mmCIF file of C-alpha atoms and ligand atoms in Angstrom:
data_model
loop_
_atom_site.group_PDB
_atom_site.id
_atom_site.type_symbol
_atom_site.label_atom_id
_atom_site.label_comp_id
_atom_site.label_asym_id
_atom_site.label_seq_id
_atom_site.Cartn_x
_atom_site.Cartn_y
_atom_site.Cartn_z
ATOM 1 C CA UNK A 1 56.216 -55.944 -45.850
ATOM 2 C CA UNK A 2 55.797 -54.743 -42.628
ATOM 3 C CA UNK A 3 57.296 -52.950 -39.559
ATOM 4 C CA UNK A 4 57.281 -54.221 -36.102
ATOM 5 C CA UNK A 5 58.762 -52.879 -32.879
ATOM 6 C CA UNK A 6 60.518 -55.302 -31.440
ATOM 7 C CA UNK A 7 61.871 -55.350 -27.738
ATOM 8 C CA UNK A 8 64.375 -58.009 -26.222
ATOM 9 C CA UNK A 9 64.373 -59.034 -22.111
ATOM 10 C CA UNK A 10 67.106 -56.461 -21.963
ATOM 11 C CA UNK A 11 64.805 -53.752 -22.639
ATOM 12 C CA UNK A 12 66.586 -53.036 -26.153
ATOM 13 C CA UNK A 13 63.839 -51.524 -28.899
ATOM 14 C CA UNK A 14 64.208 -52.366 -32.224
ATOM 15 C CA UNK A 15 62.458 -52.362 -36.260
ATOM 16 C CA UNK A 16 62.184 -55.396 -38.049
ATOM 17 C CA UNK A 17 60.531 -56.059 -41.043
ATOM 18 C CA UNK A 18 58.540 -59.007 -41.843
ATOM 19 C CA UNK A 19 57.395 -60.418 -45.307
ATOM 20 C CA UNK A 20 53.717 -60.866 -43.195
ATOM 21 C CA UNK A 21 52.236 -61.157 -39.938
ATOM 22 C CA UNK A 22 53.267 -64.890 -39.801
ATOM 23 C CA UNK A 23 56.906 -64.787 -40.938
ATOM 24 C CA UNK A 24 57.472 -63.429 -37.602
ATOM 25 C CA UNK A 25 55.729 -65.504 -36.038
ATOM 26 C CA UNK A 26 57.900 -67.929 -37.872
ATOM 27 C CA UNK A 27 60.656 -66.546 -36.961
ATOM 28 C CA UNK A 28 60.150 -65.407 -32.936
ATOM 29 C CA UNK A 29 62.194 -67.118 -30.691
ATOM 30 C CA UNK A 30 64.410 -68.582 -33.131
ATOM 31 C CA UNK A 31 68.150 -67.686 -34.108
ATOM 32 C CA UNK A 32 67.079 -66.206 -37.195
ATOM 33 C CA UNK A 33 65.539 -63.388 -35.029
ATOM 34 C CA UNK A 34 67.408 -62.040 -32.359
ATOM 35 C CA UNK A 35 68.265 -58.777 -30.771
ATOM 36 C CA UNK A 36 71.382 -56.559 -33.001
ATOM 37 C CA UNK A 37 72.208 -54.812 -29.666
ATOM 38 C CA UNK A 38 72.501 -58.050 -27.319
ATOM 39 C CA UNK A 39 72.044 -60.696 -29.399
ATOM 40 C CA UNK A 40 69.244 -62.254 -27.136
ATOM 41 C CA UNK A 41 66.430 -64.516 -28.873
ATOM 42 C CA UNK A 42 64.295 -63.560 -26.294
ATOM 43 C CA UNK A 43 62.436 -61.027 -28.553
ATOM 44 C CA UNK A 44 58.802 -59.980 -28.451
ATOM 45 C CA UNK A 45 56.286 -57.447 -30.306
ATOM 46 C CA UNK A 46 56.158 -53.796 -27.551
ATOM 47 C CA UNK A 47 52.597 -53.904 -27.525
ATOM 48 C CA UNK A 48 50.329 -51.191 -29.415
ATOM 49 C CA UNK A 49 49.938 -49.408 -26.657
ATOM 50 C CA UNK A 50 53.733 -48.526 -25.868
ATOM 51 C CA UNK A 51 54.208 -48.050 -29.332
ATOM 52 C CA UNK A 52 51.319 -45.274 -29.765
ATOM 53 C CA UNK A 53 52.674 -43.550 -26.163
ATOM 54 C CA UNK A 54 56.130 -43.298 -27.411
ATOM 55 C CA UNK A 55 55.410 -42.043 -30.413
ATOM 56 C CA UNK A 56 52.951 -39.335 -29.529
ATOM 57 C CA UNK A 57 55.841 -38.425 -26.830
ATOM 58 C CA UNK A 58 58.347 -38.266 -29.943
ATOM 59 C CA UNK A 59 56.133 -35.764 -31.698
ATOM 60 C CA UNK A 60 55.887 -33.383 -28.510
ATOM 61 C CA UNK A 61 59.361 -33.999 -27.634
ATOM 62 C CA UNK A 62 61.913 -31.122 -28.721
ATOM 63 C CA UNK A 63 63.602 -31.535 -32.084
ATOM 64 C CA UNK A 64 66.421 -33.802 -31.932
ATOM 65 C CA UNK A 65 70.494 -32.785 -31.926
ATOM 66 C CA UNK A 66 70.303 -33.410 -35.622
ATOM 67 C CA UNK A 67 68.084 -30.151 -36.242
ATOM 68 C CA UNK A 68 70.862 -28.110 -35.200
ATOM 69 C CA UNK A 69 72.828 -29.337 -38.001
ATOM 70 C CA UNK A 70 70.439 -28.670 -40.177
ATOM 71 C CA UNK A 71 70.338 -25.030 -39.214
ATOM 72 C CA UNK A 72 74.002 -24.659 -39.187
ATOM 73 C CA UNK A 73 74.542 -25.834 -42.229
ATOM 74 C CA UNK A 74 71.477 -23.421 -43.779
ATOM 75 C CA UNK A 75 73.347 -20.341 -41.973
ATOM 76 C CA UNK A 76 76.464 -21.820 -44.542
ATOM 77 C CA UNK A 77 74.445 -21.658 -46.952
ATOM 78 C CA UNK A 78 73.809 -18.264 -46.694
ATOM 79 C CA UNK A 79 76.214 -17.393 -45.684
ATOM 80 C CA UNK A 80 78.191 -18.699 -48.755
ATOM 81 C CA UNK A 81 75.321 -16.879 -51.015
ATOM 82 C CA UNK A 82 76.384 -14.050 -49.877
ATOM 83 C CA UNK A 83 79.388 -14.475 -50.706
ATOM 84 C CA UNK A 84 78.998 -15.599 -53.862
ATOM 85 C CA UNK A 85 76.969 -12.305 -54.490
ATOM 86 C CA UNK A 86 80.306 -10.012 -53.383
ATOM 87 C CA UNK A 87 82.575 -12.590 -55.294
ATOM 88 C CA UNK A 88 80.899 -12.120 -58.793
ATOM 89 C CA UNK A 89 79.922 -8.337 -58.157
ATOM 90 C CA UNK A 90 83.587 -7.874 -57.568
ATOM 91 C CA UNK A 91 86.525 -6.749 -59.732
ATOM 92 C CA UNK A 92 89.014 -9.614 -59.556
ATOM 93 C CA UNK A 93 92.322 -7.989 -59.403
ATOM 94 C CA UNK A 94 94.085 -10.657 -58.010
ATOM 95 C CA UNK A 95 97.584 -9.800 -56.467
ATOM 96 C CA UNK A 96 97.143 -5.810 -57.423
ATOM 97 C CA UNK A 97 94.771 -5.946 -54.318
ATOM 98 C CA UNK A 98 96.722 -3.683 -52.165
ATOM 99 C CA UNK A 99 97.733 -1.169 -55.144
ATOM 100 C CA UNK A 100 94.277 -1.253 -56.719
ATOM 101 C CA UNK A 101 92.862 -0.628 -53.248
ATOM 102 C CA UNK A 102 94.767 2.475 -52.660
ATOM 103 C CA UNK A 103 94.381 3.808 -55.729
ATOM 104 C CA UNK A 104 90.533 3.506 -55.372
ATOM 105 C CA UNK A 105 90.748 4.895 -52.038
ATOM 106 C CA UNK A 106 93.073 8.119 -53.343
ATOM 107 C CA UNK A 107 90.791 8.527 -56.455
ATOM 108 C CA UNK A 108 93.085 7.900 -58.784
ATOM 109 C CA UNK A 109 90.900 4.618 -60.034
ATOM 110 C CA UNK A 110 87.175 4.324 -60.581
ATOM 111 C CA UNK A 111 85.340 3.313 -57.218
ATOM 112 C CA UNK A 112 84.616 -0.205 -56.911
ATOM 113 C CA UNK A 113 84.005 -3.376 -55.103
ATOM 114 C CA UNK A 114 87.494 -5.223 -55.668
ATOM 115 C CA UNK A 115 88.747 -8.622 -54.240
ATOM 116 C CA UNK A 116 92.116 -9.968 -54.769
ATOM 117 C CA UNK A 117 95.038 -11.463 -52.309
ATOM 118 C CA UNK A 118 96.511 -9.807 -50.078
ATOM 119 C CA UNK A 119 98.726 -10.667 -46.745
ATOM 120 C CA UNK A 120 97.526 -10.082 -43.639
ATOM 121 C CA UNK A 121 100.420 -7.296 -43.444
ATOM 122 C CA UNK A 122 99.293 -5.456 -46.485
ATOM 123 C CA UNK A 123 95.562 -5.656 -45.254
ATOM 124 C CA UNK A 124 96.541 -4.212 -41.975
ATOM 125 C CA UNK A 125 97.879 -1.692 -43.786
ATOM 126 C CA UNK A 126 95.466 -0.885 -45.747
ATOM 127 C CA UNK A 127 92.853 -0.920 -42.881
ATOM 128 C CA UNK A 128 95.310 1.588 -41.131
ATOM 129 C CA UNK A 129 95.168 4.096 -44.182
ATOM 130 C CA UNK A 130 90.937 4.016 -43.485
ATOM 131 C CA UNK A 131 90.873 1.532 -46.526
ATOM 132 C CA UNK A 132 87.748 -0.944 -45.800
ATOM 133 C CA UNK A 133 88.953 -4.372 -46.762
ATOM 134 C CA UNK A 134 86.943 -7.208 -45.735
ATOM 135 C CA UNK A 135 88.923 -10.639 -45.128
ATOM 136 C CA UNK A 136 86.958 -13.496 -47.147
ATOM 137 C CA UNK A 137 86.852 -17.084 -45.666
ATOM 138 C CA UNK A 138 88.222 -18.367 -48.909
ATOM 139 C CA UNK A 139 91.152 -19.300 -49.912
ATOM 140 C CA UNK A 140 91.643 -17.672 -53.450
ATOM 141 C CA UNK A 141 91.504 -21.188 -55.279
ATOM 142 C CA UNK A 142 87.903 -21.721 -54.733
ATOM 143 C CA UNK A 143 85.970 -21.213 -57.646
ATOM 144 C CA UNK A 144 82.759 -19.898 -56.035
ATOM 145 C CA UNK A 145 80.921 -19.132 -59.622
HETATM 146 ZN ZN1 ZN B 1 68.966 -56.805 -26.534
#
């Protein structure tokens, strides 16, 4: 098989593959070759040249919108490793957040890294009282082990 670049008279670029060097031959300027954008059979080879130019300008050229993905979803990643670090170095204690909390905070339990639920009242609260509670972006379901 190979690749050419392929360029209708509406200046739309496009890859098609050929079984050889005359299938497309074959197949240039007739309906079975024709241009996905416009449709036109007017469809022709971008010579060598163009192709080399635009490619070398692809390689210099900044990286495209879809690196930015990439790195947000790596920051997730980490992000959710982290996580995943406080969530299984943690004392589940479920809805006995707010108690256990306190009681960790007055000394009367063994100090700890807890997690549990808690409403937004009760962790006001407990933020209020100099408690440090940290609001996880999961919900409780998610089984992060
Ligand atoms: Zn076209």
């Amino acid at each position: 098989m190979i690749v050419y670049d392929l360029i209708c008279d509406a200046d739309h670029r496009f890859e098609a593959w050929f079984a050889s060097a005359e299938d497309f031959e074959r197949q240039a300027g007739t309906p079975m070759l024709t241009c996905p954008v416009c449709n036109s059979g007017e469809v022709r080879r971008v010579p060598s040249a163009v192709h080399t130019a635009r490619h070398g300008r692809e390689e210099s050229a900044p990286p495209p919108p879809e690196h930015g993905h990439v790195a947000a979803f790596s920051e997730r990643k980490n992000m959710l490793d982290a996580l995943r670090k406080i969530l299984t170095q943690s004392e589940n204690v479920g809805q006995r957040f707010p108690e256990e909390a306190r009681r960790i905070h007055y000394g009367e339990a063994p100090r700890r890294t807890i997690r549990g639920q808690a409403s937004h009242e009760e962790t006001e609260a407990l933020r209020e009282e100099g408690i440090e509670v940290m609001s996880l972006p999961v919900p409780p379901s998610e089984d992060l082990h």
